[in-house]
Each structure stands twice: as C-alpha cells, then as structure tokens.
Amino acid sequence: MLDRLDRVQDTDGLPRVQMSSPDRLFSELEADSSLLCTWTGELFLELHNGTYTTQAQIKLGNRQCETLLHDVEVASSLALCLDKTFQYPSQPLQVLWRLLLLNQFHDVIPGSCIEMVVEDALRYYQGI
C-alpha cells in the first residue's frame, strides 16, 4: 500500500496524501480549525474520486454490534458444549446478523447516506 502511495504521490488529478498518526492529525486540526471545511449542498462528486465523508456513530455502532454478536456466538457455542440441552439461539441471532448486515450497505457504512438513513441505522444498532 505504501509503495503505491509513493508511485502516485505526484500524479496530476489525484489528491495529495500525507502519512500521519491519528494523534498528530487531530492535534493539527485542533490547533488550526481553518484546516477544516464543510460541504454544503448535494454530495455528488462529479468524477467520483472518492467520497470523503463519515459518520463516526455508524462506524462505532457497527463495530460494537459485530463484537457483541461474535461474543454471543462464542458464548452460545461454549454453552452448547457444556450442556447438550442448551438451545442455541439460531433464529434470534440470524435476525440480528441480518439487521447488522443491512447497516453495512455501501452507502450506510461509509456515512454517505442521508440523515434519515443514519437515524434508522443508529436505531437498528440500539436494537441489536
């Protein structure tokens, strides 16, 4: 990945990328908020060079729910190993996984969806 960055770093039409740590990035942004910009209006990028947007709550909710469902699957598997009468929660887990996967749709997970979809996604995460 870094080799590719070196090869395309000076290519006309491509954005300039500077490697940094998250701590350094946010420190620089805190020090000079004029480096931040706000996009107002339609979020259609004519050449589709990339969609530079995110919804941090979406990413956090997705990760928390992935972890939670994984842990429930592991705990349920262990419970079944220890007690053959344990009823593995296949149906409820399938419903929850499908809800999580719905939120991983290509416009939801990067945050390029409309506000109403963000609200729905956050409500789904709460339900999971």
N, CA, C and O atoms as a GROMACS GRO file, in nm:
protein
  512
    1MET      N    1   0.081  -0.119   0.000
    1MET     CA    2   0.000   0.000   0.000
    1MET      C    3   0.086   0.126   0.000
    1MET      O    4   0.059   0.220  -0.075
    2LEU      N    5   0.189   0.128   0.083
    2LEU     CA    6   0.277   0.245   0.089
    2LEU      C    7   0.356   0.260  -0.040
    2LEU      O    8   0.384   0.372  -0.082
    3ASP      N    9   0.391   0.148  -0.104
    3ASP     CA   10   0.460   0.155  -0.233
    3ASP      C   11   0.371   0.223  -0.337
    3ASP      O   12   0.419   0.305  -0.415
    4ARG      N   13   0.244   0.188  -0.338
    4ARG     CA   14   0.151   0.251  -0.433
    4ARG      C   15   0.141   0.401  -0.408
    4ARG      O   16   0.139   0.481  -0.501
    5LEU      N   17   0.135   0.438  -0.281
    5LEU     CA   18   0.129   0.580  -0.246
    5LEU      C   19   0.250   0.653  -0.301
    5LEU      O   20   0.236   0.762  -0.358
    6ASP      N   21   0.368   0.597  -0.285
    6ASP     CA   22   0.490   0.660  -0.337
    6ASP      C   23   0.484   0.676  -0.488
    6ASP      O   24   0.526   0.778  -0.542
    7ARG      N   25   0.430   0.575  -0.557
    7ARG     CA   26   0.425   0.580  -0.704
    7ARG      C   27   0.329   0.685  -0.757
    7ARG      O   28   0.355   0.746  -0.861
    8VAL      N   29   0.219   0.709  -0.686
    8VAL     CA   30   0.117   0.802  -0.738
    8VAL      C   31   0.118   0.937  -0.669
    8VAL      O   32   0.033   1.022  -0.698
    9GLN      N   33   0.210   0.959  -0.579
    9GLN     CA   34   0.211   1.080  -0.497
    9GLN      C   35   0.208   1.209  -0.580
    9GLN      O   36   0.143   1.305  -0.540
   10ASP      N   37   0.277   1.213  -0.692
   10ASP     CA   38   0.283   1.335  -0.773
   10ASP      C   39   0.199   1.326  -0.900
   10ASP      O   40   0.225   1.399  -0.995
   11THR      N   41   0.101   1.239  -0.902
   11THR     CA   42   0.016   1.223  -1.020
   11THR      C   43  -0.089   1.332  -1.024
   11THR      O   44  -0.162   1.354  -0.927
   12ASP      N   45  -0.096   1.402  -1.138
   12ASP     CA   46  -0.196   1.508  -1.154
   12ASP      C   47  -0.336   1.450  -1.140
   12ASP      O   48  -0.364   1.341  -1.190
   13GLY      N   49  -0.421   1.523  -1.072
   13GLY     CA   50  -0.560   1.482  -1.057
   13GLY      C   51  -0.587   1.398  -0.935
   13GLY      O   52  -0.703   1.379  -0.897
   14LEU      N   53  -0.483   1.346  -0.872
   14LEU     CA   54  -0.503   1.267  -0.750
   14LEU      C   55  -0.477   1.354  -0.628
   14LEU      O   56  -0.390   1.441  -0.630
   15PRO      N   57  -0.552   1.329  -0.521
   15PRO     CA   58  -0.530   1.410  -0.400
   15PRO      C   59  -0.394   1.380  -0.339
   15PRO      O   60  -0.344   1.268  -0.348
   16ARG      N   61  -0.335   1.480  -0.277
   16ARG     CA   62  -0.207   1.462  -0.207
   16ARG      C   63  -0.235   1.396  -0.073
   16ARG      O   64  -0.325   1.437   0.000
   17VAL      N   65  -0.158   1.294  -0.042
   17VAL     CA   66  -0.176   1.220   0.082
   17VAL      C   67  -0.050   1.235   0.165
   17VAL      O   68   0.061   1.215   0.116
   18GLN      N   69  -0.068   1.269   0.290
   18GLN     CA   70   0.044   1.282   0.382
   18GLN      C   71   0.025   1.181   0.494
   18GLN      O   72  -0.077   1.183   0.563
   19MET      N   73   0.121   1.092   0.511
   19MET     CA   74   0.112   0.991   0.616
   19MET      C   75   0.128   1.059   0.752
   19MET      O   76   0.211   1.148   0.770
   20SER      N   77   0.045   1.016   0.847
   20SER     CA   78   0.047   1.075   0.980
   20SER      C   79  -0.019   0.979   1.078
   20SER      O   80  -0.081   0.880   1.038
   21SER      N   81  -0.006   1.008   1.203
   21SER     CA   82  -0.077   0.931   1.305
   21SER      C   83  -0.208   1.003   1.335
   21SER      O   84  -0.219   1.123   1.311
   22PRO      N   85  -0.308   0.932   1.387
   22PRO     CA   86  -0.432   0.999   1.425
   22PRO      C   87  -0.409   1.109   1.528
   22PRO      O   88  -0.471   1.215   1.522
   23ASP      N   89  -0.319   1.085   1.624
   23ASP     CA   90  -0.291   1.187   1.726
   23ASP      C   91  -0.239   1.316   1.663
   23ASP      O   92  -0.284   1.425   1.698
   24ARG      N   93  -0.146   1.301   1.570
   24ARG     CA   94  -0.089   1.420   1.505
   24ARG      C   95  -0.196   1.492   1.422
   24ARG      O   96  -0.206   1.615   1.427
   25LEU      N   97  -0.274   1.416   1.347
   25LEU     CA   98  -0.379   1.477   1.265
   25LEU      C   99  -0.474   1.560   1.350
   25LEU      O  100  -0.500   1.676   1.319
   26PHE      N  101  -0.526   1.500   1.456
   26PHE     CA  102  -0.625   1.571   1.537
   26PHE      C  103  -0.563   1.686   1.615
   26PHE      O  104  -0.630   1.786   1.641
   27SER      N  105  -0.437   1.674   1.652
   27SER     CA  106  -0.369   1.786   1.718
   27SER      C  107  -0.357   1.904   1.623
   27SER      O  108  -0.381   2.018   1.663
   28GLU      N  109  -0.321   1.877   1.497
   28GLU     CA  110  -0.310   1.984   1.398
   28GLU      C  111  -0.446   2.048   1.370
   28GLU      O  112  -0.456   2.170   1.357
   29LEU      N  113  -0.549   1.966   1.362
   29LEU     CA  114  -0.682   2.020   1.337
   29LEU      C  115  -0.733   2.103   1.455
   29LEU      O  116  -0.798   2.205   1.436
   30GLU      N  117  -0.703   2.059   1.577
   30GLU     CA  118  -0.742   2.136   1.695
   30GLU      C  119  -0.668   2.269   1.700
   30GLU      O  120  -0.725   2.371   1.739
   31ALA      N  121  -0.542   2.268   1.660
   31ALA     CA  122  -0.461   2.390   1.665
   31ALA      C  123  -0.506   2.492   1.562
   31ALA      O  124  -0.496   2.612   1.585
   32ASP      N  125  -0.555   2.445   1.449
   32ASP     CA  126  -0.594   2.537   1.341
   32ASP      C  127  -0.722   2.486   1.276
   32ASP      O  128  -0.717   2.411   1.179
   33SER      N  129  -0.836   2.528   1.329
   33SER     CA  130  -0.964   2.479   1.277
   33SER      C  131  -0.993   2.531   1.136
   33SER      O  132  -1.088   2.484   1.073
   34SER      N  133  -0.915   2.626   1.086
   34SER     CA  134  -0.935   2.673   0.948
   34SER      C  135  -0.898   2.563   0.848
   34SER      O  136  -0.930   2.574   0.730
   35LEU      N  137  -0.829   2.459   0.895
   35LEU     CA  138  -0.796   2.346   0.807
   35LEU      C  139  -0.919   2.260   0.778
   35LEU      O  140  -0.918   2.180   0.684
   36LEU      N  141  -1.023   2.278   0.858
   36LEU     CA  142  -1.145   2.201   0.839
   36LEU      C  143  -1.235   2.271   0.737
   36LEU      O  144  -1.235   2.394   0.727
   37CYS      N  145  -1.310   2.192   0.664
   37CYS     CA  146  -1.404   2.252   0.570
   37CYS      C  147  -1.539   2.185   0.585
   37CYS      O  148  -1.550   2.074   0.638
   38THR      N  149  -1.641   2.252   0.539
   38THR     CA  150  -1.777   2.199   0.543
   38THR      C  151  -1.832   2.200   0.403
   38THR      O  152  -1.821   2.299   0.331
   39TRP      N  153  -1.892   2.090   0.363
   39TRP     CA  154  -1.954   2.080   0.232
   39TRP      C  155  -2.102   2.107   0.250
   39TRP      O  156  -2.168   2.042   0.332
   40THR      N  157  -2.155   2.203   0.176
   40THR     CA  158  -2.296   2.235   0.182
   40THR      C  159  -2.359   2.206   0.047
   40THR      O  160  -2.304   2.245  -0.057
   41GLY      N  161  -2.471   2.140   0.047
   41GLY     CA  162  -2.539   2.111  -0.078
   41GLY      C  163  -2.529   1.964  -0.115
   41GLY      O  164  -2.499   1.879  -0.031
   42GLU      N  165  -2.553   1.936  -0.240
   42GLU     CA  166  -2.552   1.799  -0.292
   42GLU      C  167  -2.415   1.735  -0.275
   42GLU      O  168  -2.314   1.799  -0.303
   43LEU      N  169  -2.413   1.611  -0.231
   43LEU     CA  170  -2.288   1.540  -0.210
   43LEU      C  171  -2.257   1.451  -0.331
   43LEU      O  172  -2.217   1.336  -0.315
   44PHE      N  173  -2.277   1.504  -0.450
   44PHE     CA  174  -2.243   1.430  -0.571
   44PHE      C  175  -2.108   1.481  -0.619
   44PHE      O  176  -2.095   1.596  -0.660
   45LEU      N  177  -2.010   1.394  -0.614
   45LEU     CA  178  -1.876   1.431  -0.660
   45LEU      C  179  -1.864   1.389  -0.805
   45LEU      O  180  -1.860   1.270  -0.836
   46GLU      N  181  -1.858   1.485  -0.893
   46GLU     CA  182  -1.872   1.462  -1.036
   46GLU      C  183  -1.783   1.350  -1.089
   46GLU      O  184  -1.830   1.267  -1.167
   47LEU      N  185  -1.659   1.348  -1.049
   47LEU     CA  186  -1.568   1.247  -1.102
   47LEU      C  187  -1.559   1.123  -1.012
   47LEU      O  188  -1.487   1.029  -1.044
   48HIS      N  189  -1.631   1.124  -0.902
   48HIS     CA  190  -1.629   1.012  -0.807
   48HIS      C  191  -1.488   0.967  -0.773
   48HIS      O  192  -1.458   0.848  -0.774
   49ASN      N  193  -1.402   1.064  -0.741
   49ASN     CA  194  -1.266   1.031  -0.699
   49ASN      C  195  -1.263   0.972  -0.560
   49ASN      O  196  -1.156   0.930  -0.513
   50GLY      N  197  -1.372   0.967  -0.494
   50GLY     CA  198  -1.380   0.914  -0.359
   50GLY      C  199  -1.482   0.993  -0.282
   50GLY      O  200  -1.503   1.111  -0.310
   51THR      N  201  -1.543   0.932  -0.188
   51THR     CA  202  -1.641   1.000  -0.106
   51THR      C  203  -1.579   1.026   0.029
   51THR      O  204  -1.561   0.934   0.109
   52TYR      N  205  -1.545   1.150   0.055
   52TYR     CA  206  -1.474   1.187   0.177
   52TYR      C  207  -1.574   1.228   0.284
   52TYR      O  208  -1.591   1.346   0.313
   53THR      N  209  -1.639   1.131   0.342
   53THR     CA  210  -1.738   1.157   0.445
   53THR      C  211  -1.741   1.040   0.541
   53THR      O  212  -1.698   0.930   0.506
   54THR      N  213  -1.789   1.062   0.658
   54THR     CA  214  -1.805   0.952   0.753
   54THR      C  215  -1.906   0.991   0.859
   54THR      O  216  -1.934   1.109   0.880
   55GLN      N  217  -1.958   0.893   0.923
   55GLN     CA  218  -2.045   0.911   1.038
   55GLN      C  219  -1.983   0.826   1.148
   55GLN      O  220  -1.998   0.703   1.148
   56ALA      N  221  -1.915   0.888   1.241
   56ALA     CA  222  -1.843   0.814   1.345
   56ALA      C  223  -1.935   0.724   1.425
   56ALA      O  224  -1.896   0.614   1.464
   57GLN      N  225  -2.058   0.769   1.451
   57GLN     CA  226  -2.151   0.687   1.529
   57GLN      C  227  -2.188   0.559   1.454
   57GLN      O  228  -2.210   0.455   1.515
   58ILE      N  229  -2.194   0.567   1.322
   58ILE     CA  230  -2.223   0.449   1.240
   58ILE      C  231  -2.109   0.349   1.253
   58ILE      O  232  -2.131   0.230   1.278
   59LYS      N  233  -1.986   0.398   1.237
   59LYS     CA  234  -1.869   0.308   1.248
   59LYS      C  235  -1.862   0.244   1.387
   59LYS      O  236  -1.837   0.124   1.400
   60LEU      N  237  -1.884   0.324   1.491
   60LEU     CA  238  -1.878   0.273   1.628
   60LEU      C  239  -1.989   0.171   1.653
   60LEU      O  240  -1.964   0.064   1.709
   61GLY      N  241  -2.110   0.204   1.612
   61GLY     CA  242  -2.222   0.111   1.629
   61GLY      C  243  -2.198  -0.020   1.557
   61GLY      O  244  -2.227  -0.127   1.610
   62ASN      N  245  -2.145  -0.011   1.435
   62ASN     CA  246  -2.116  -0.131   1.358
   62ASN      C  247  -2.014  -0.219   1.431
   62ASN      O  248  -2.034  -0.340   1.445
   63ARG      N  249  -1.907  -0.158   1.477
   63ARG     CA  250  -1.802  -0.235   1.544
   63ARG      C  251  -1.851  -0.296   1.675
   63ARG      O  252  -1.822  -0.412   1.705
   64GLN      N  253  -1.926  -0.218   1.752
   64GLN     CA  254  -1.978  -0.270   1.879
   64GLN      C  255  -2.073  -0.387   1.856
   64GLN      O  256  -2.069  -0.486   1.929
   65CYS      N  257  -2.158  -0.376   1.755
   65CYS     CA  258  -2.253  -0.484   1.727
   65CYS      C  259  -2.184  -0.607   1.671
   65CYS      O  260  -2.220  -0.720   1.705
   66GLU      N  261  -2.083  -0.588   1.585
   66GLU     CA  262  -2.005  -0.703   1.537
   66GLU      C  263  -1.942  -0.777   1.654
   66GLU      O  264  -1.948  -0.900   1.661
   67THR      N  265  -1.883  -0.703   1.745
   67THR     CA  266  -1.817  -0.763   1.861
   67THR      C  267  -1.920  -0.834   1.950
   67THR      O  268  -1.897  -0.946   1.995
   68LEU      N  269  -2.031  -0.768   1.974
   68LEU     CA  270  -2.135  -0.826   2.059
   68LEU      C  271  -2.189  -0.956   2.000
   68LEU      O  272  -2.199  -1.056   2.070
   69LEU      N  273  -2.222  -0.955   1.871
   69LEU     CA  274  -2.277  -1.076   1.809
   69LEU      C  275  -2.173  -1.188   1.806
   69LEU      O  276  -2.207  -1.305   1.826
   70HIS      N  277  -2.049  -1.154   1.780
   70HIS     CA  278  -1.941  -1.254   1.785
   70HIS      C  279  -1.935  -1.318   1.923
   70HIS      O  280  -1.930  -1.440   1.936
   71ASP      N  281  -1.936  -1.234   2.026
   71ASP     CA  282  -1.926  -1.284   2.163
   71ASP      C  283  -2.046  -1.371   2.201
   71ASP      O  284  -2.031  -1.471   2.270
   72VAL      N  285  -2.165  -1.333   2.155
   72VAL     CA  286  -2.284  -1.414   2.182
   72VAL      C  287  -2.271  -1.550   2.114
   72VAL      O  288  -2.308  -1.652   2.171
   73GLU      N  289  -2.219  -1.551   1.990
   73GLU     CA  290  -2.200  -1.677   1.918
   73GLU      C  291  -2.101  -1.767   1.993
   73GLU      O  292  -2.126  -1.887   2.009
   74VAL      N  293  -1.991  -1.710   2.039
   74VAL     CA  294  -1.890  -1.788   2.112
   74VAL      C  295  -1.948  -1.841   2.243
   74VAL      O  296  -1.934  -1.959   2.274
   75ALA      N  297  -2.014  -1.754   2.319
   75ALA     CA  298  -2.072  -1.796   2.447
   75ALA      C  299  -2.179  -1.904   2.426
   75ALA      O  300  -2.187  -1.999   2.504
   76SER      N  301  -2.258  -1.890   2.321
   76SER     CA  302  -2.362  -1.989   2.293
   76SER      C  303  -2.300  -2.123   2.254
   76SER      O  304  -2.348  -2.229   2.294
   77SER      N  305  -2.192  -2.118   2.176
   77SER     CA  306  -2.123  -2.242   2.138
   77SER      C  307  -2.065  -2.312   2.259
   77SER      O  308  -2.075  -2.434   2.273
   78LEU      N  309  -2.003  -2.234   2.348
   78LEU     CA  310  -1.948  -2.292   2.471
   78LEU      C  311  -2.059  -2.350   2.559
   78LEU      O  312  -2.044  -2.458   2.616
   79ALA      N  313  -2.170  -2.279   2.569
   79ALA     CA  314  -2.282  -2.327   2.649
   79ALA      C  315  -2.334  -2.460   2.594
   79ALA      O  316  -2.368  -2.550   2.670
   80LEU      N  317  -2.341  -2.470   2.463
   80LEU     CA  318  -2.388  -2.594   2.399
   80LEU      C  319  -2.291  -2.709   2.425
   80LEU      O  320  -2.333  -2.823   2.444
   81CYS      N  321  -2.161  -2.679   2.425
   81CYS     CA  322  -2.061  -2.782   2.454
   81CYS      C  323  -2.073  -2.832   2.598
   81CYS      O  324  -2.053  -2.951   2.624
   82LEU      N  325  -2.106  -2.744   2.689
   82LEU     CA  326  -2.115  -2.779   2.830
   82LEU      C  327  -2.250  -2.840   2.869
   82LEU      O  328  -2.261  -2.916   2.965
   83ASP      N  329  -2.352  -2.804   2.793
   83ASP     CA  330  -2.487  -2.850   2.826
   83ASP      C  331  -2.561  -2.882   2.696
   83ASP      O  332  -2.604  -2.791   2.625
   84LYS      N  333  -2.574  -3.010   2.667
   84LYS     CA  334  -2.636  -3.052   2.540
   84LYS      C  335  -2.784  -3.014   2.531
   84LYS      O  336  -2.841  -3.018   2.422
   85THR      N  337  -2.846  -2.977   2.642
   85THR     CA  338  -2.985  -2.934   2.638
   85THR      C  339  -2.999  -2.784   2.608
   85THR      O  340  -3.110  -2.734   2.589
   86PHE      N  341  -2.886  -2.715   2.603
   86PHE     CA  342  -2.889  -2.571   2.573
   86PHE      C  343  -2.946  -2.551   2.433
   86PHE      O  344  -2.908  -2.620   2.339
   87GLN      N  345  -3.037  -2.456   2.422
   87GLN     CA  346  -3.097  -2.423   2.292
   87GLN      C  347  -3.018  -2.310   2.227
   87GLN      O  348  -3.026  -2.195   2.270
   88TYR      N  349  -2.941  -2.343   2.123
   88TYR     CA  350  -2.862  -2.242   2.053
   88TYR      C  351  -2.959  -2.141   1.992
   88TYR      O  352  -3.055  -2.181   1.926
   89PRO      N  353  -2.937  -2.011   2.013
   89PRO     CA  354  -3.032  -1.908   1.966
   89PRO      C  355  -3.016  -1.874   1.817
   89PRO      O  356  -2.991  -1.760   1.781
   90SER      N  357  -3.032  -1.975   1.732
   90SER     CA  358  -3.010  -1.957   1.588
   90SER      C  359  -3.099  -1.849   1.528
   90SER      O  360  -3.050  -1.759   1.460
   91GLN      N  361  -3.229  -1.860   1.552
   91GLN     CA  362  -3.323  -1.765   1.491
   91GLN      C  363  -3.300  -1.621   1.535
   91GLN      O  364  -3.288  -1.533   1.449
   92PRO      N  365  -3.293  -1.594   1.665
   92PRO     CA  366  -3.268  -1.454   1.706
   92PRO      C  367  -3.134  -1.401   1.653
   92PRO      O  368  -3.125  -1.285   1.612
   93LEU      N  369  -3.032  -1.485   1.653
   93LEU     CA  370  -2.902  -1.440   1.603
   93LEU      C  371  -2.908  -1.411   1.454
   93LEU      O  372  -2.848  -1.314   1.406
   94GLN      N  373  -2.980  -1.494   1.379
   94GLN     CA  374  -2.991  -1.470   1.236
   94GLN      C  375  -3.060  -1.335   1.209
   94GLN      O  376  -3.017  -1.260   1.120
   95VAL      N  377  -3.163  -1.305   1.284
   95VAL     CA  378  -3.233  -1.177   1.269
   95VAL      C  379  -3.138  -1.061   1.299
   95VAL      O  380  -3.134  -0.963   1.225
   96LEU      N  381  -3.062  -1.073   1.407
   96LEU     CA  382  -2.970  -0.966   1.446
   96LEU      C  383  -2.856  -0.950   1.346
   96LEU      O  384  -2.819  -0.837   1.312
   97TRP      N  385  -2.800  -1.061   1.298
   97TRP     CA  386  -2.693  -1.052   1.198
   97TRP      C  387  -2.744  -0.986   1.070
   97TRP      O  388  -2.674  -0.905   1.009
   98ARG      N  389  -2.865  -1.022   1.028
   98ARG     CA  390  -2.920  -0.961   0.905
   98ARG      C  391  -2.941  -0.811   0.922
   98ARG      O  392  -2.919  -0.733   0.830
   99LEU      N  393  -2.985  -0.771   1.040
   99LEU     CA  394  -3.002  -0.629   1.068
   99LEU      C  395  -2.867  -0.557   1.063
   99LEU      O  396  -2.856  -0.448   1.007
  100LEU      N  397  -2.765  -0.619   1.120
  100LEU     CA  398  -2.631  -0.561   1.115
  100LEU      C  399  -2.582  -0.553   0.970
  100LEU      O  400  -2.526  -0.451   0.930
  101LEU      N  401  -2.602  -0.659   0.894
  101LEU     CA  402  -2.559  -0.659   0.754
  101LEU      C  403  -2.632  -0.554   0.671
  101LEU      O  404  -2.574  -0.495   0.580
  102LEU      N  405  -2.758  -0.529   0.702
  102LEU     CA  406  -2.832  -0.423   0.634
  102LEU      C  407  -2.761  -0.289   0.655
  102LEU      O  408  -2.752  -0.208   0.563
  103ASN      N  409  -2.712  -0.267   0.775
  103ASN     CA  410  -2.641  -0.143   0.806
  103ASN      C  411  -2.502  -0.138   0.742
  103ASN      O  412  -2.437  -0.033   0.746
  104GLN      N  413  -2.456  -0.248   0.684
  104GLN     CA  414  -2.327  -0.248   0.617
  104GLN      C  415  -2.341  -0.223   0.467
  104GLN      O  416  -2.246  -0.244   0.391
  105PHE      N  417  -2.459  -0.179   0.425
  105PHE     CA  418  -2.483  -0.142   0.286
  105PHE      C  419  -2.382  -0.034   0.244
  105PHE      O  420  -2.337   0.044   0.328
  106HIS      N  421  -2.347  -0.031   0.118
  106HIS     CA  422  -2.236   0.053   0.072
  106HIS      C  423  -2.255   0.203   0.092
  106HIS      O  424  -2.157   0.277   0.086
  107ASP      N  425  -2.375   0.250   0.114
  107ASP     CA  426  -2.394   0.393   0.143
  107ASP      C  427  -2.404   0.421   0.293
  107ASP      O  428  -2.382   0.534   0.337
  108VAL      N  429  -2.436   0.319   0.370
  108VAL     CA  430  -2.454   0.339   0.514
  108VAL      C  431  -2.319   0.339   0.586
  108VAL      O  432  -2.287   0.434   0.657
  109ILE      N  433  -2.242   0.234   0.568
  109ILE     CA  434  -2.119   0.218   0.645
  109ILE      C  435  -2.018   0.330   0.621
  109ILE      O  436  -1.948   0.367   0.716
  110PRO      N  437  -2.006   0.387   0.499
  110PRO     CA  438  -1.912   0.499   0.485
  110PRO      C  439  -1.972   0.633   0.530
  110PRO      O  440  -1.899   0.732   0.541
  111GLY      N  441  -2.102   0.636   0.554
  111GLY     CA  442  -2.164   0.760   0.600
  111GLY      C  443  -2.209   0.852   0.489
  111GLY      O  444  -2.235   0.970   0.515
  112SER      N  445  -2.219   0.803   0.367
  112SER     CA  446  -2.260   0.889   0.256
  112SER      C  447  -2.411   0.884   0.233
  112SER      O  448  -2.459   0.927   0.128
  113CYS      N  449  -2.484   0.831   0.328
  113CYS     CA  450  -2.629   0.822   0.318
  113CYS      C  451  -2.695   0.949   0.374
  113CYS      O  452  -2.630   1.033   0.436
  114ILE      N  453  -2.825   0.959   0.351
  114ILE     CA  454  -2.898   1.076   0.401
  114ILE      C  455  -2.923   1.063   0.551
  114ILE      O  456  -2.910   0.955   0.608
  115GLU      N  457  -2.960   1.173   0.613
  115GLU     CA  458  -2.976   1.179   0.759
  115GLU      C  459  -3.080   1.079   0.811
  115GLU      O  460  -3.060   1.019   0.916
  116MET      N  461  -3.189   1.060   0.736
  116MET     CA  462  -3.293   0.968   0.780
  116MET      C  463  -3.238   0.825   0.789
  116MET      O  464  -3.275   0.749   0.879
  117VAL      N  465  -3.150   0.788   0.697
  117VAL     CA  466  -3.089   0.654   0.699
  117VAL      C  467  -2.995   0.642   0.818
  117VAL      O  468  -2.989   0.537   0.882
  118VAL      N  469  -2.921   0.748   0.848
  118VAL     CA  470  -2.833   0.747   0.966
  118VAL      C  471  -2.917   0.723   1.092
  118VAL      O  472  -2.880   0.642   1.177
  119GLU      N  473  -3.029   0.793   1.103
  119GLU     CA  474  -3.117   0.776   1.220
  119GLU      C  475  -3.168   0.632   1.230
  119GLU      O  476  -3.170   0.574   1.338
  120ASP      N  477  -3.209   0.576   1.115
  120ASP     CA  478  -3.255   0.436   1.114
  120ASP      C  479  -3.144   0.342   1.156
  120ASP      O  480  -3.165   0.252   1.238
  121ALA      N  481  -3.025   0.362   1.100
  121ALA     CA  482  -2.912   0.274   1.131
  121ALA      C  483  -2.878   0.279   1.279
  121ALA      O  484  -2.853   0.175   1.340
  122LEU      N  485  -2.876   0.397   1.337
  122LEU     CA  486  -2.846   0.409   1.480
  122LEU      C  487  -2.952   0.341   1.565
  122LEU      O  488  -2.922   0.281   1.668
  123ARG      N  489  -3.077   0.350   1.520
  123ARG     CA  490  -3.186   0.282   1.592
  123ARG      C  491  -3.168   0.129   1.580
  123ARG      O  492  -3.192   0.057   1.677
  124TYR      N  493  -3.128   0.081   1.463
  124TYR     CA  494  -3.104  -0.064   1.445
  124TYR      C  495  -2.990  -0.110   1.536
  124TYR      O  496  -2.999  -0.217   1.597
  125TYR      N  497  -2.883  -0.032   1.544
  125TYR     CA  498  -2.772  -0.069   1.633
  125TYR      C  499  -2.820  -0.079   1.777
  125TYR      O  500  -2.781  -0.170   1.849
  126GLN      N  501  -2.905   0.015   1.819
  126GLN     CA  502  -2.959   0.010   1.955
  126GLN      C  503  -3.040  -0.117   1.976
  126GLN      O  504  -3.036  -0.177   2.083
  127GLY      N  505  -3.114  -0.157   1.874
  127GLY     CA  506  -3.194  -0.279   1.883
  127GLY      C  507  -3.110  -0.405   1.894
  127GLY      O  508  -3.148  -0.501   1.961
  128ILE      N  509  -2.996  -0.403   1.828
  128ILE     CA  510  -2.905  -0.519   1.835
  128ILE      C  511  -2.845  -0.526   1.973
  128ILE      O  512  -2.765  -0.616   2.000
   0.00000   0.00000   0.00000
